[in-house]
Amino acid sequence: MSDEAANESSNVRRTRRLDRASVVAAAMGMADEGGIDGLTMRKLGRSLGVEAMSLYNHVANKEDLIDAMVDEVFDMIGDPIPGEPWREAMTTRAQSTRSVLRTHPWATPLLDSRTSPGAATMRHLDATLGCLRNGGFSVPLTAHAIALLDAYVYGFSLQEAGLPFEGRDETVDLAEAIMEGLGESHPHLAELVSEHITREGYDFADEFDFGLEVVLDGLERALQPQD
Amino acid sequence: MSDEAANESSNVRRTRRLDRASVVAAAMGMADEGGIDGLTMRKLGRSLGVEAMSLYNHVANKEDLIDAMVDEVFDMIGDPIPGEPWREAMTTRAQSTRSVLRTHPWATPLLDSRTSPGAATMRHLDATLGCLRNGGFSVPLTAHAIALLDAYVYGFSLQEAGLPFEGRDETVDLAEAIMEGLGESHPHLAELVSEHITREGYDFADEFDFGLEVVLDGLERALQPQD
DNA sequence: ACCTGAACACCGTTCAAGT
DNA sequence: ACCTGAACACCGTTCAAGT
């Protein structure tokens, strides 16, 4: 069997030629499925129809690869549109960040951990700061604002990532397990689960907007202390 | 050389006898120093003067060990005192959580990721819910409150963990690196760094209280919609 | 310029064997 | 009851060798 036949018969899609972008894209897909620990250089090579060692022609090492993945995430989040009012822009940014982090949950703990931020990361940060400054935020208040906004969005995404898979029976199973013997020893948890979380139509995702409004209201108040 | 002499001459402290608590404590220390990836069963065994395989007499596997570490973190955070006013209790809880996560930064992404929460975790959650309910929060508002509070505290801790080591010249080095060629292409970032972050007395840690007040004010407002 | 094979120093975990 | 040695199936990364 020739090499070509082997490639065709396997489920390995070997694109025309390997390049950095396709390595990064494949790595993100692998992390989406198995978490950041499920991403290994050897499996990544295999999925691209290549030996692991070939990847080192396109990334310096695994750390460099993860840097590129994180920068791609910031690129996907998108920058505020110049001239957009700050509250609209920050709402869009928060929702976009949260949405991107929902499909790439491995990225949440990594966003703030890069010692060498990429081009998209820098561009995104600068555009966000600019939006707040143009909206009338002083430099210190801008620092307050971005720390608060990002803390909320990252923290919410972190919680969301830890939830059992969405809309599945698993939630009910978990709830029943909690209720079983623990109802008496943990009455408030039992109450929350039975009277709220297991109710038809409850979705943790809906909590996001409540908190975001609180955060934005707080910033608006800090911006205009005259009320 | 006898085994005892070998033990004495090495820097390995082999306590009287290995037990679960000491394994967990040593594991936390190792993760504190090298992150969660720096914690390996083999190194942990070595640090306890034992082969890695001996650890499996006290923990089922690495996952079980991490479960125990996370539960210990919740234990360290401490529960609200029964009867304490909700705002005081939530302030104390937030500051305690943030303080514990600062010394155990590896724990931040793990707090919400455990599918089998430990006893301290359950106790802490139930006590927190109870504090809010007794403070007059409805069940749905309690769900809003805890999601918002934890998102903020976890997200802030995540950002703090990603910072260069505290109070060191590294911050200034990083700032200078940013300023070097990037001042023109990233004006708002350059402004923030030069006019705020590198200023004497600036400390990112101080941002915490601002955001916490915004969050608590928002919850107080949601609790008393009559003003 | 890109890919490979062999090698090195690691992992988590099992299992039979020791005390 | 607890610990160990050898083994298995993995890791990231290097380096010389191939095309």
Coordinates of C-alpha atoms (C1' of nucleotides) in Angstrom, one line a residue:
Chain A
M1 CA 0.0 0.0 0.0
S2 CA 1.4 3.4 -1.0
D3 CA 1.6 6.3 1.3
E4 CA -1.2 8.1 -0.5
A5 CA -3.5 5.1 -0.2
A6 CA -2.8 4.9 3.5
N7 CA -3.7 8.6 3.9
E8 CA -6.9 8.2 2.0
S9 CA -8.0 5.1 3.8
S10 CA -7.5 6.5 7.3
N11 CA -9.6 9.3 8.8
V12 CA -6.5 11.5 8.9
R13 CA -6.9 14.6 6.8
R14 CA -3.5 15.6 5.8
T15 CA -3.9 19.0 4.2
R16 CA -1.8 20.0 1.2
R17 CA 1.0 21.1 3.5
L18 CA 1.3 21.7 7.2
D19 CA 1.5 25.3 8.3
R20 CA 1.3 27.2 11.6
A21 CA -2.3 28.2 11.2
S22 CA -3.6 24.7 10.6
V23 CA -1.5 23.3 13.5
V24 CA -3.1 25.9 15.8
A25 CA -6.6 25.2 14.5
A26 CA -6.2 21.5 15.0
A27 CA -4.8 22.1 18.5
M28 CA -7.8 24.2 19.4
G29 CA -10.2 21.5 18.2
M30 CA -8.4 18.9 20.2
A31 CA -8.4 21.0 23.4
D32 CA -12.1 21.7 22.8
E33 CA -12.8 18.0 23.0
G34 CA -10.4 16.8 25.6
G35 CA -9.4 19.8 27.6
I36 CA -5.9 21.3 27.6
D37 CA -4.5 18.1 29.1
G38 CA -6.1 16.1 26.2
L39 CA -3.9 18.1 23.8
T40 CA -0.6 16.4 23.3
M41 CA 2.0 16.9 20.6
R42 CA 1.9 13.3 19.7
K43 CA -1.8 13.0 19.3
L44 CA -1.9 16.3 17.5
G45 CA 0.7 15.1 15.0
R46 CA -1.2 11.9 14.5
S47 CA -4.5 13.8 13.8
L48 CA -2.6 15.8 11.1
G49 CA -1.1 12.7 9.6
V50 CA 2.4 13.5 10.6
E51 CA 4.9 12.6 13.3
A52 CA 4.9 14.7 16.5
M53 CA 8.3 16.0 15.6
S54 CA 7.2 17.6 12.4
L55 CA 5.1 20.1 14.5
Y56 CA 8.3 21.6 15.7
N57 CA 8.8 23.1 12.3
H58 CA 5.8 25.3 12.9
V59 CA 5.8 26.0 16.6
A60 CA 8.8 26.4 18.9
N61 CA 7.3 24.1 21.5
K62 CA 4.0 23.4 23.3
E63 CA 4.1 26.7 25.2
D64 CA 4.5 28.6 21.9
L65 CA 1.5 26.6 20.5
I66 CA -0.6 27.5 23.5
D67 CA 0.4 31.2 23.2
A68 CA -0.9 31.1 19.6
M69 CA -4.1 29.4 20.6
V70 CA -4.8 32.0 23.3
D71 CA -4.0 34.8 20.8
E72 CA -6.5 33.3 18.4
V73 CA -9.1 33.4 21.1
F74 CA -8.6 37.1 21.6
D75 CA -8.9 37.5 17.8
M76 CA -12.2 35.7 17.9
I77 CA -13.6 37.8 20.7
G78 CA -13.2 40.9 18.5
D79 CA -12.4 44.5 19.4
P80 CA -14.8 47.3 20.3
I81 CA -15.8 49.4 17.3
P82 CA -14.2 52.8 17.5
G83 CA -16.7 55.5 18.5
E84 CA -19.2 53.0 20.0
P85 CA -20.6 54.2 23.3
W86 CA -18.7 52.4 26.1
R87 CA -21.7 50.6 27.7
E88 CA -22.8 49.1 24.4
A89 CA -19.3 48.2 23.5
M90 CA -18.6 46.6 26.9
T91 CA -21.8 44.6 26.8
T92 CA -21.0 43.3 23.4
R93 CA -17.4 42.5 24.4
A94 CA -18.6 40.7 27.6
Q95 CA -21.1 38.6 25.7
S96 CA -18.7 37.8 22.9
T97 CA -16.0 36.8 25.4
R98 CA -18.3 34.6 27.3
S99 CA -19.6 33.0 24.1
V100 CA -16.1 32.3 22.8
L101 CA -15.0 30.9 26.1
R102 CA -18.0 28.6 26.1
T103 CA -16.8 26.9 23.0
H104 CA -13.2 27.0 24.1
P105 CA -13.4 26.4 27.8
W106 CA -9.8 25.4 28.2
A107 CA -8.8 29.0 27.3
T108 CA -10.4 30.6 30.4
P109 CA -7.6 29.9 32.9
L110 CA -5.0 30.7 30.2
L111 CA -6.2 34.2 29.1
D112 CA -4.4 36.0 31.9
S113 CA -1.5 33.6 32.2
R114 CA 0.5 34.4 29.1
T115 CA 3.8 36.1 29.8
S116 CA 4.3 36.9 26.1
P117 CA 0.9 38.2 24.8
G118 CA 0.3 37.9 21.1
A119 CA -0.6 40.7 18.6
A120 CA -4.4 40.1 18.8
T121 CA -4.2 40.2 22.6
M122 CA -2.4 43.5 22.6
R123 CA -4.7 45.0 19.9
H124 CA -7.8 43.9 21.8
L125 CA -6.6 45.3 25.1
D126 CA -5.6 48.6 23.6
A127 CA -9.0 49.0 21.8
T128 CA -10.9 48.2 25.0
L129 CA -8.9 50.7 27.0
G130 CA -9.4 53.3 24.3
C131 CA -13.1 52.7 24.3
L132 CA -13.3 53.4 28.1
R133 CA -11.0 56.4 27.9
N134 CA -13.1 57.9 25.1
G135 CA -16.2 57.2 27.2
G136 CA -15.0 59.5 29.9
F137 CA -13.2 57.1 32.2
S138 CA -10.1 58.5 33.9
V139 CA -7.0 56.3 33.7
P140 CA -7.5 54.9 37.3
L141 CA -11.2 54.3 36.7
T142 CA -10.3 52.5 33.4
A143 CA -8.0 50.2 35.4
H144 CA -10.8 49.6 37.8
A145 CA -13.3 48.9 35.1
I146 CA -11.3 46.4 33.0
A147 CA -10.3 44.5 36.1
L148 CA -13.9 44.3 37.3
L149 CA -15.3 43.4 33.9
D150 CA -12.8 40.8 33.1
A151 CA -13.0 39.3 36.6
Y152 CA -16.7 38.9 36.2
V153 CA -16.6 37.4 32.6
Y154 CA -13.7 35.1 33.3
G155 CA -15.1 33.9 36.6
F156 CA -18.5 33.3 35.1
S157 CA -17.0 31.3 32.3
L158 CA -15.0 29.3 34.7
Q159 CA -18.2 28.4 36.6
E160 CA -20.0 27.6 33.4
A161 CA -17.2 25.3 32.3
G162 CA -17.5 23.3 35.5
L163 CA -21.1 22.6 35.1
P164 CA -22.4 19.2 34.0
F165 CA -23.1 19.1 30.2
E166 CA -25.9 21.5 29.3
G167 CA -29.5 20.6 29.3
R168 CA -28.9 16.9 29.9
D169 CA -30.4 14.4 32.4
E170 CA -27.1 14.6 34.1
T171 CA -28.2 17.7 35.9
V172 CA -31.3 16.0 37.2
D173 CA -29.2 12.9 38.2
L174 CA -26.8 15.1 40.1
A175 CA -29.7 16.9 41.7
E176 CA -31.2 13.6 42.8
A177 CA -27.9 12.4 44.2
I178 CA -27.6 15.6 46.2
M179 CA -31.1 15.3 47.5
E180 CA -30.8 11.7 48.5
G181 CA -29.0 11.7 51.8
L182 CA -27.9 15.3 52.0
G183 CA -31.3 17.0 52.1
E184 CA -31.2 17.0 55.9
S185 CA -27.6 18.0 56.4
H186 CA -27.6 20.6 53.7
P187 CA -31.1 22.2 53.8
H188 CA -30.3 25.4 51.8
L189 CA -28.6 23.5 49.1
A190 CA -31.5 21.1 48.9
E191 CA -33.9 24.0 48.7
L192 CA -32.0 25.7 45.9
V193 CA -31.8 22.5 43.9
S194 CA -35.4 21.3 44.4
E195 CA -37.1 24.7 44.1
H196 CA -35.0 26.4 41.5
I197 CA -32.4 24.5 39.6
T198 CA -34.5 21.5 38.7
R199 CA -37.4 23.7 37.7
E200 CA -38.5 23.6 34.1
G201 CA -36.8 26.4 32.2
Y202 CA -34.0 27.1 34.6
D203 CA -30.7 27.7 32.8
F204 CA -27.6 28.8 34.6
A205 CA -26.6 30.7 31.4
D206 CA -29.4 33.2 32.2
E207 CA -27.5 34.3 35.3
F208 CA -24.9 36.0 33.1
D209 CA -27.0 39.1 32.2
F210 CA -28.0 39.8 35.8
G211 CA -24.4 40.1 37.0
L212 CA -23.3 42.0 33.9
E213 CA -26.0 44.6 34.5
V214 CA -24.8 45.0 38.1
V215 CA -21.2 45.5 37.0
L216 CA -22.1 48.0 34.2
D217 CA -24.5 49.9 36.5
G218 CA -21.7 50.1 39.1
L219 CA -19.3 51.5 36.5
E220 CA -21.8 54.0 35.3
R221 CA -22.3 55.2 38.8
A222 CA -18.6 55.5 39.3
L223 CA -18.3 57.5 36.1
Q224 CA -21.1 59.9 37.1
P225 CA -20.9 60.5 40.9
Q226 CA -23.3 63.4 40.7
D227 CA -26.5 61.4 41.2
Chain B
M1 CA 24.8 2.7 54.5
S2 CA 21.5 1.7 56.2
D3 CA 18.1 2.9 55.1
E4 CA 17.9 5.1 58.2
A5 CA 21.1 6.8 57.5
A6 CA 20.0 7.4 53.9
N7 CA 16.9 9.0 55.2
E8 CA 18.7 11.2 57.7
S9 CA 21.3 12.3 55.2
S10 CA 18.8 13.3 52.5
N11 CA 16.5 16.3 52.7
V12 CA 13.6 14.0 52.6
R13 CA 11.4 14.2 55.7
R14 CA 9.7 10.9 56.1
T15 CA 7.1 11.4 58.8
R16 CA 6.4 8.6 61.3
R17 CA 4.0 7.0 58.9
L18 CA 2.3 8.2 55.7
D19 CA -1.4 9.1 55.9
R20 CA -3.9 10.8 53.6
A21 CA -3.7 14.2 55.3
S22 CA 0.1 14.4 55.0
V23 CA -0.1 13.3 51.4
V24 CA -2.6 16.0 50.6
A25 CA -0.6 18.6 52.5
A26 CA 2.6 17.8 50.7
A27 CA 0.7 17.8 47.3
M28 CA -0.6 21.3 48.0
G29 CA 2.9 22.5 48.8
M30 CA 4.2 21.1 45.6
A31 CA 1.4 22.7 43.6
D32 CA 2.0 26.0 45.3
E33 CA 5.5 26.0 44.1
G34 CA 5.3 24.5 40.6
G35 CA 1.6 24.8 39.7
I36 CA -0.8 21.9 39.2
D37 CA 1.4 20.5 36.3
G38 CA 4.4 20.6 38.6
L39 CA 2.6 18.2 40.9
T40 CA 3.4 14.6 39.9
M41 CA 2.8 11.4 41.8
R42 CA 6.5 10.4 41.3
K43 CA 7.9 13.7 42.6
L44 CA 5.4 13.7 45.4
G45 CA 6.4 10.2 46.5
R46 CA 10.1 11.3 46.3
S47 CA 9.4 14.3 48.5
L48 CA 7.8 12.1 51.1
G49 CA 10.6 9.6 51.0
V50 CA 8.6 6.9 49.4
E51 CA 8.0 5.3 46.0
A52 CA 5.2 6.9 44.0
M53 CA 3.2 3.6 44.2
S54 CA 2.9 3.9 48.0
L55 CA 0.7 7.0 47.6
Y56 CA -2.0 4.7 46.1
N57 CA -2.5 3.3 49.6
H58 CA -3.9 6.7 50.7
V59 CA -5.5 8.2 47.5
A60 CA -7.4 6.3 44.8
N61 CA -5.6 8.1 42.1
K62 CA -4.4 11.6 41.1
E63 CA -8.0 12.8 40.5
D64 CA -8.9 11.7 44.0
L65 CA -5.9 13.6 45.4
I66 CA -6.9 16.8 43.6
D67 CA -10.4 16.4 44.9
A68 CA -9.1 16.3 48.4
M69 CA -6.8 19.3 47.8
V70 CA -9.8 21.4 46.5
D71 CA -11.9 20.4 49.5
E72 CA -9.1 21.4 51.8
V73 CA -9.1 24.8 50.1
F74 CA -12.8 25.3 50.8
D75 CA -12.1 24.2 54.4
M76 CA -9.5 27.0 54.7
I77 CA -11.8 29.6 53.2
G78 CA -14.2 29.1 56.2
D79 CA -17.9 29.3 56.5
P80 CA -20.1 32.4 57.3
I81 CA -20.9 32.7 60.9
P82 CA -24.6 31.9 61.5
G83 CA -26.6 35.0 62.2
E84 CA -24.0 37.3 60.7
P85 CA -25.5 40.1 58.5
W86 CA -25.2 39.0 54.8
R87 CA -23.1 41.9 53.6
E88 CA -20.5 41.5 56.3
A89 CA -20.5 37.8 55.8
M90 CA -20.1 38.0 52.1
T91 CA -17.3 40.6 52.4
T92 CA -15.4 38.4 54.8
R93 CA -16.0 35.3 52.6
A94 CA -14.8 37.1 49.4
Q95 CA -11.7 38.4 51.1
S96 CA -10.9 35.1 52.6
T97 CA -11.4 33.2 49.3
R98 CA -9.2 35.7 47.5
S99 CA -6.6 35.4 50.2
V100 CA -6.6 31.6 50.1
L101 CA -6.5 31.6 46.3
R102 CA -3.5 33.9 46.3
T103 CA -1.4 31.4 48.3
H104 CA -2.9 28.4 46.3
P105 CA -3.4 29.8 42.8
W106 CA -3.5 26.4 41.2
A107 CA -6.9 25.9 42.9
T108 CA -8.8 28.8 41.2
P109 CA -9.6 26.9 37.9
L110 CA -10.4 23.8 39.9
L111 CA -12.9 25.0 42.4
D112 CA -15.9 24.7 40.1
S113 CA -14.6 21.7 38.2
R114 CA -15.1 18.9 40.7
T115 CA -17.8 16.5 39.8
S116 CA -17.6 14.9 43.2
P117 CA -17.5 17.8 45.8
G118 CA -16.1 17.0 49.2
A119 CA -17.6 17.5 52.6
A120 CA -16.1 20.9 53.3
T121 CA -17.2 22.1 49.9
M122 CA -20.8 21.1 50.6
R123 CA -20.8 22.5 54.1
H124 CA -19.4 25.8 52.8
L125 CA -21.9 26.1 50.0
D126 CA -24.8 25.3 52.3
A127 CA -23.7 27.8 54.9
T128 CA -23.3 30.5 52.3
L129 CA -26.7 29.9 50.8
G130 CA -28.2 29.9 54.3
C131 CA -26.6 33.3 55.1
L132 CA -28.1 34.9 52.0
R133 CA -31.6 33.3 52.5
N134 CA -31.6 34.5 56.2
G135 CA -30.6 37.9 54.9
G136 CA -33.8 38.1 53.0
F137 CA -32.7 36.9 49.6
S138 CA -35.4 34.9 47.6
V139 CA -34.2 31.6 46.2
P140 CA -33.8 33.0 42.7
L141 CA -32.0 36.0 44.0
T142 CA -29.7 33.8 46.1
A143 CA -28.8 32.0 42.9
H144 CA -28.0 35.3 41.2
A145 CA -26.0 36.5 44.2
I146 CA -23.7 33.5 44.6
A147 CA -23.1 33.2 40.8
L148 CA -22.1 36.9 40.7
L149 CA -20.0 36.9 43.8
D150 CA -18.1 33.8 42.9
A151 CA -17.6 34.9 39.3
Y152 CA -16.0 38.1 40.6
V153 CA -13.8 36.5 43.2
Y154 CA -12.7 33.6 41.0
G155 CA -12.1 35.8 38.0
F156 CA -10.2 38.4 40.0
S157 CA -8.0 35.6 41.5
L158 CA -7.4 34.3 38.0
Q159 CA -6.1 37.6 36.9
E160 CA -4.0 38.0 40.0
A161 CA -2.4 34.6 39.4
G162 CA -1.4 35.6 35.9
L163 CA 0.5 38.7 37.1
P164 CA 4.3 38.8 37.2
F165 CA 5.5 38.2 40.7
E166 CA 4.4 40.8 43.1
G167 CA 6.3 44.0 43.9
R168 CA 9.3 43.0 41.8
D169 CA 11.3 44.7 39.2
E170 CA 9.8 42.3 36.7
T171 CA 6.7 44.6 36.6
V172 CA 8.9 47.5 35.6
D173 CA 10.8 45.4 33.1
L174 CA 7.6 44.2 31.5
A175 CA 6.3 47.8 31.4
E176 CA 9.5 49.0 29.7
A177 CA 9.3 46.2 27.2
I178 CA 5.7 47.2 26.4
M179 CA 6.7 50.8 26.1
E180 CA 9.6 50.2 23.9
G181 CA 8.3 49.8 20.4
L182 CA 4.6 49.5 21.2
G183 CA 3.9 52.9 22.6
E184 CA 2.9 54.2 19.2
S185 CA 0.8 51.3 18.1
H186 CA -0.9 50.8 21.4
P187 CA -1.3 54.3 22.8
H188 CA -3.9 53.5 25.5
L189 CA -2.0 50.6 26.8
A190 CA 1.1 52.8 26.9
E191 CA -0.8 55.5 28.8
L192 CA -2.2 53.0 31.4
V193 CA 1.3 51.6 32.0
S194 CA 3.2 54.8 32.1
E195 CA 0.7 57.0 34.0
H196 CA -0.8 54.4 36.3
I197 CA 0.7 51.0 36.7
T198 CA 4.3 52.0 37.0
R199 CA 3.4 54.8 39.5
E200 CA 4.8 54.5 43.0
G201 CA 2.3 52.8 45.2
Y202 CA 0.2 51.2 42.5
D203 CA -0.8 47.7 43.4
F204 CA -3.2 45.6 41.4
A205 CA -4.4 44.0 44.6
D206 CA -6.1 47.3 45.5
E207 CA -8.5 46.9 42.6
F208 CA -10.2 44.1 44.5
D209 CA -12.2 46.2 46.9
F210 CA -13.6 48.5 44.2
G211 CA -15.2 45.7 42.3
L212 CA -16.4 43.9 45.5
E213 CA -18.2 47.1 46.6
V214 CA -19.8 47.4 43.1
V215 CA -21.0 43.8 43.4
L216 CA -22.3 44.1 46.9
D217 CA -24.0 47.4 46.2
G218 CA -25.7 45.8 43.2
L219 CA -27.0 42.9 45.4
E220 CA -28.2 45.3 48.1
R221 CA -30.1 47.2 45.4
A222 CA -31.7 44.0 44.0
L223 CA -32.7 43.0 47.5
Q224 CA -34.4 46.3 48.3
P225 CA -36.0 47.6 45.1
Q226 CA -38.0 50.2 46.9
D227 CA -35.4 53.0 46.8
Chain C
dA1 C1' 12.7 23.4 3.8
dC2 C1' 10.3 20.0 5.8
dC3 C1' 9.8 15.3 7.7
dT4 C1' 11.3 11.0 10.3
dG5 C1' 13.4 7.3 13.7
dA6 C1' 15.6 6.6 17.5
dA7 C1' 16.6 8.2 21.9
dC8 C1' 16.2 10.5 26.6
dA9 C1' 14.1 11.7 30.6
dC10 C1' 10.0 11.9 32.2
dC11 C1' 4.5 10.7 33.3
dG12 C1' 0.1 7.8 35.9
dT13 C1' -1.1 3.4 37.1
dT14 C1' -1.3 -2.0 37.5
dC15 C1' 0.1 -5.9 39.6
dA16 C1' 2.6 -9.5 41.8
dA17 C1' 5.7 -9.8 45.3
dG18 C1' 7.7 -8.7 49.5
dT19 C1' 7.5 -7.3 55.0
Chain D
dA1 C1' -1.6 -3.1 56.2
dC2 C1' 1.6 -0.9 53.8
dC3 C1' 5.5 -0.6 50.6
dT4 C1' 8.4 -1.9 46.4
dG5 C1' 10.2 -3.3 41.5
dA6 C1' 9.2 -4.2 37.3
dA7 C1' 6.3 -3.3 33.7
dC8 C1' 3.0 -0.9 30.4
dA9 C1' 1.4 2.8 27.7
dC10 C1' 2.0 7.1 27.5
dC11 C1' 4.4 12.3 27.6
dG12 C1' 7.7 16.7 25.4
dT13 C1' 11.7 17.4 23.1
dT14 C1' 16.7 16.7 20.9
dC15 C1' 19.3 15.4 17.3
dA16 C1' 21.3 13.2 13.4
dA17 C1' 19.7 11.6 9.3
dG18 C1' 16.9 11.5 5.3
dT19 C1' 14.1 13.8 1.0

